[in-house]
């Protein structure tokens, strides 16, 4: 379920409450999760990428009480994530909430999704909250600068 969080940004408290009723199919064939944050009550809408769709399909009808996904206790999930990190030689604090940070930085912002869109998908009521997650990576700076350089070169020519 950690991987599901990495690809949706949905925190543990909200993920454990998801049911089939939170899934909706748009006219263009895109599946969405629509719900509201348990913590704040702010609504969120997230279009599902291929990997989360495959996870939902894998666990279909296995969770109790009509839930979308089977969930362990948050403390159990964090215990196993720390074990996995240790086995893999990952030298950083790995907890379930890390998936939300991964979604915000690596899945969305680093691939050009605007901060305002990410804020809405994360269910934040203030953009300042999203900015905490908006760690800009060196790769993102490099690719943005390369793109800018290409756009400038297409429009202007300078003779020196």
mmCIF file of C-alpha atoms in Angstrom:
data_model
loop_
_atom_site.group_PDB
_atom_site.id
_atom_site.type_symbol
_atom_site.label_atom_id
_atom_site.label_comp_id
_atom_site.label_asym_id
_atom_site.label_seq_id
_atom_site.Cartn_x
_atom_site.Cartn_y
_atom_site.Cartn_z
ATOM 1 C CA UNK A 1 0.000 0.000 0.000
ATOM 2 C CA UNK A 2 3.043 2.230 0.397
ATOM 3 C CA UNK A 3 3.554 2.124 -3.373
ATOM 4 C CA UNK A 4 -0.093 3.119 -3.844
ATOM 5 C CA UNK A 5 0.547 6.172 -1.649
ATOM 6 C CA UNK A 6 3.689 7.020 -3.656
ATOM 7 C CA UNK A 7 1.584 7.129 -6.838
ATOM 8 C CA UNK A 8 -1.493 8.875 -5.416
ATOM 9 C CA UNK A 9 -0.288 10.975 -2.482
ATOM 10 C CA UNK A 10 -3.128 9.645 -0.349
ATOM 11 C CA UNK A 11 -2.137 9.499 3.330
ATOM 12 C CA UNK A 12 -2.723 6.422 5.490
ATOM 13 C CA UNK A 13 -5.764 7.843 7.314
ATOM 14 C CA UNK A 14 -7.588 8.529 4.055
ATOM 15 C CA UNK A 15 -6.437 5.380 2.269
ATOM 16 C CA UNK A 16 -7.834 3.069 4.929
ATOM 17 C CA UNK A 17 -11.288 4.639 4.440
ATOM 18 C CA UNK A 18 -11.476 4.340 0.644
ATOM 19 C CA UNK A 19 -14.305 2.268 -0.802
ATOM 20 C CA UNK A 20 -15.474 1.509 -4.331
ATOM 21 C CA UNK A 21 -17.784 4.511 -3.977
ATOM 22 C CA UNK A 22 -14.693 6.749 -4.087
ATOM 23 C CA UNK A 23 -13.842 5.533 -7.611
ATOM 24 C CA UNK A 24 -15.371 7.250 -10.609
ATOM 25 C CA UNK A 25 -14.864 6.884 -14.329
ATOM 26 C CA UNK A 26 -14.593 10.098 -16.345
ATOM 27 C CA UNK A 27 -15.955 10.484 -19.874
ATOM 28 C CA UNK A 28 -12.427 10.177 -21.281
ATOM 29 C CA UNK A 29 -11.942 6.753 -19.632
ATOM 30 C CA UNK A 30 -9.741 7.988 -16.770
ATOM 31 C CA UNK A 31 -10.422 6.527 -13.332
ATOM 32 C CA UNK A 32 -10.412 8.994 -10.434
ATOM 33 C CA UNK A 33 -10.431 8.737 -6.664
ATOM 34 C CA UNK A 34 -12.661 11.390 -5.125
ATOM 35 C CA UNK A 35 -12.911 11.822 -1.383
ATOM 36 C CA UNK A 36 -12.193 14.279 1.396
ATOM 37 C CA UNK A 37 -9.274 14.379 3.798
ATOM 38 C CA UNK A 38 -9.996 12.736 7.127
ATOM 39 C CA UNK A 39 -7.770 15.296 8.860
ATOM 40 C CA UNK A 40 -9.222 18.506 7.369
ATOM 41 C CA UNK A 41 -12.395 17.565 5.516
ATOM 42 C CA UNK A 42 -11.004 19.219 2.359
ATOM 43 C CA UNK A 43 -12.069 17.402 -0.811
ATOM 44 C CA UNK A 44 -9.486 15.896 -3.133
ATOM 45 C CA UNK A 45 -9.599 14.371 -6.607
ATOM 46 C CA UNK A 46 -6.804 12.297 -8.065
ATOM 47 C CA UNK A 47 -6.636 10.794 -11.556
ATOM 48 C CA UNK A 48 -5.264 7.276 -11.229
ATOM 49 C CA UNK A 49 -2.104 6.314 -13.055
ATOM 50 C CA UNK A 50 -1.596 2.776 -14.371
ATOM 51 C CA UNK A 51 0.220 1.393 -11.305
ATOM 52 C CA UNK A 52 -2.439 2.372 -8.735
ATOM 53 C CA UNK A 53 -5.109 0.934 -11.034
ATOM 54 C CA UNK A 54 -3.227 -2.372 -11.127
ATOM 55 C CA UNK A 55 -2.922 -2.360 -7.322
ATOM 56 C CA UNK A 56 -6.682 -1.783 -6.976
ATOM 57 C CA UNK A 57 -7.341 -4.617 -9.405
ATOM 58 C CA UNK A 58 -4.971 -6.967 -7.563
ATOM 59 C CA UNK A 59 -6.700 -6.401 -4.227
ATOM 60 C CA UNK A 60 -10.272 -6.179 -5.532
ATOM 61 C CA UNK A 61 -12.746 -7.735 -3.083
ATOM 62 C CA UNK A 62 -10.045 -8.727 -0.560
ATOM 63 C CA UNK A 63 -10.455 -5.907 1.977
ATOM 64 C CA UNK A 64 -13.074 -6.124 4.720
ATOM 65 C CA UNK A 65 -16.163 -3.908 4.996
ATOM 66 C CA UNK A 66 -16.200 -2.962 1.303
ATOM 67 C CA UNK A 67 -12.914 -1.117 1.566
ATOM 68 C CA UNK A 68 -10.887 -0.575 -1.601
ATOM 69 C CA UNK A 69 -7.581 -1.849 -0.189
ATOM 70 C CA UNK A 70 -6.566 -4.138 2.687
ATOM 71 C CA UNK A 71 -4.664 -2.063 5.236
ATOM 72 C CA UNK A 72 -2.487 -2.945 8.203
ATOM 73 C CA UNK A 73 -2.160 -0.617 11.181
ATOM 74 C CA UNK A 74 0.011 2.422 10.415
ATOM 75 C CA UNK A 75 2.548 1.368 13.055
ATOM 76 C CA UNK A 76 2.827 -2.084 11.441
ATOM 77 C CA UNK A 77 3.313 -0.534 7.996
ATOM 78 C CA UNK A 78 6.026 1.777 9.349
ATOM 79 C CA UNK A 79 7.759 -1.116 11.111
ATOM 80 C CA UNK A 80 7.975 -3.089 7.851
ATOM 81 C CA UNK A 81 9.049 -0.035 5.850
ATOM 82 C CA UNK A 82 11.929 0.538 8.273
ATOM 83 C CA UNK A 83 12.943 -3.110 7.920
ATOM 84 C CA UNK A 84 12.841 -2.871 4.137
ATOM 85 C CA UNK A 85 14.911 0.340 4.250
ATOM 86 C CA UNK A 86 17.513 -1.339 6.444
ATOM 87 C CA UNK A 87 17.703 -4.432 4.182
ATOM 88 C CA UNK A 88 18.034 -2.238 1.073
ATOM 89 C CA UNK A 89 20.646 0.020 2.639
ATOM 90 C CA UNK A 90 18.404 3.084 2.490
ATOM 91 C CA UNK A 91 19.887 5.567 4.932
ATOM 92 C CA UNK A 92 16.866 7.729 5.624
ATOM 93 C CA UNK A 93 13.751 7.622 7.740
ATOM 94 C CA UNK A 94 11.181 5.658 5.741
ATOM 95 C CA UNK A 95 7.598 5.839 6.994
ATOM 96 C CA UNK A 96 4.228 5.567 5.258
ATOM 97 C CA UNK A 97 3.935 9.368 5.045
ATOM 98 C CA UNK A 98 7.098 9.358 2.890
ATOM 99 C CA UNK A 99 4.883 8.127 0.062
ATOM 100 C CA UNK A 100 3.000 11.410 0.115
ATOM 101 C CA UNK A 101 6.273 13.342 -0.197
ATOM 102 C CA UNK A 102 7.376 11.066 -3.044
ATOM 103 C CA UNK A 103 4.115 11.723 -4.882
ATOM 104 C CA UNK A 104 4.391 15.489 -4.407
ATOM 105 C CA UNK A 105 8.037 15.802 -5.414
ATOM 106 C CA UNK A 106 8.993 12.921 -7.705
ATOM 107 C CA UNK A 107 5.704 11.934 -9.345
ATOM 108 C CA UNK A 108 4.045 15.313 -9.878
ATOM 109 C CA UNK A 109 6.204 18.416 -9.409
ATOM 110 C CA UNK A 110 9.342 16.955 -10.986
ATOM 111 C CA UNK A 111 7.285 16.081 -14.056
ATOM 112 C CA UNK A 112 5.886 19.553 -14.561
ATOM 113 C CA UNK A 113 2.550 19.366 -12.729
ATOM 114 C CA UNK A 114 1.855 22.889 -11.412
ATOM 115 C CA UNK A 115 1.988 23.479 -7.659
ATOM 116 C CA UNK A 116 -1.672 24.582 -7.643
ATOM 117 C CA UNK A 117 -2.761 21.283 -9.223
ATOM 118 C CA UNK A 118 -0.676 19.248 -6.782
ATOM 119 C CA UNK A 119 -2.171 21.231 -3.909
ATOM 120 C CA UNK A 120 -5.693 20.354 -5.048
ATOM 121 C CA UNK A 121 -4.823 16.664 -5.503
ATOM 122 C CA UNK A 122 -3.250 16.508 -2.040
ATOM 123 C CA UNK A 123 -6.381 18.078 -0.550
ATOM 124 C CA UNK A 124 -4.631 21.118 0.890
ATOM 125 C CA UNK A 125 -6.708 24.174 1.677
ATOM 126 C CA UNK A 126 -3.674 26.492 1.439
ATOM 127 C CA UNK A 127 -0.942 26.519 -1.213
ATOM 128 C CA UNK A 128 1.623 27.251 1.535
ATOM 129 C CA UNK A 129 1.034 23.762 2.907
ATOM 130 C CA UNK A 130 1.886 22.253 -0.469
ATOM 131 C CA UNK A 131 5.050 24.323 -0.702
ATOM 132 C CA UNK A 132 6.424 22.320 2.232
ATOM 133 C CA UNK A 133 6.287 19.241 -0.008
ATOM 134 C CA UNK A 134 7.604 21.131 -3.024
ATOM 135 C CA UNK A 135 11.238 20.237 -2.655
ATOM 136 C CA UNK A 136 12.703 21.193 -6.004
ATOM 137 C CA UNK A 137 15.248 18.677 -7.212
ATOM 138 C CA UNK A 138 18.404 19.443 -9.189
ATOM 139 C CA UNK A 139 17.064 17.282 -12.032
ATOM 140 C CA UNK A 140 13.911 19.402 -12.192
ATOM 141 C CA UNK A 141 15.922 22.622 -12.260
ATOM 142 C CA UNK A 142 18.102 21.198 -15.042
ATOM 143 C CA UNK A 143 15.204 20.004 -17.186
ATOM 144 C CA UNK A 144 13.277 23.259 -16.687
ATOM 145 C CA UNK A 145 16.343 25.272 -17.691
ATOM 146 C CA UNK A 146 16.931 23.060 -20.756
ATOM 147 C CA UNK A 147 13.316 23.572 -21.792
ATOM 148 C CA UNK A 148 13.596 27.315 -21.308
ATOM 149 C CA UNK A 149 16.789 27.411 -23.348
ATOM 150 C CA UNK A 150 15.072 25.551 -26.212
ATOM 151 C CA UNK A 151 12.038 27.857 -26.164
ATOM 152 C CA UNK A 152 14.251 30.970 -26.180
ATOM 153 C CA UNK A 153 16.401 29.573 -29.026
ATOM 154 C CA UNK A 154 13.245 28.938 -31.113
ATOM 155 C CA UNK A 155 12.029 32.539 -30.710
ATOM 156 C CA UNK A 156 15.183 34.597 -30.719
ATOM 157 C CA UNK A 157 18.510 34.560 -32.429
ATOM 158 C CA UNK A 158 21.461 36.490 -31.115
ATOM 159 C CA UNK A 159 24.491 37.343 -33.156
ATOM 160 C CA UNK A 160 27.613 37.964 -31.119
#
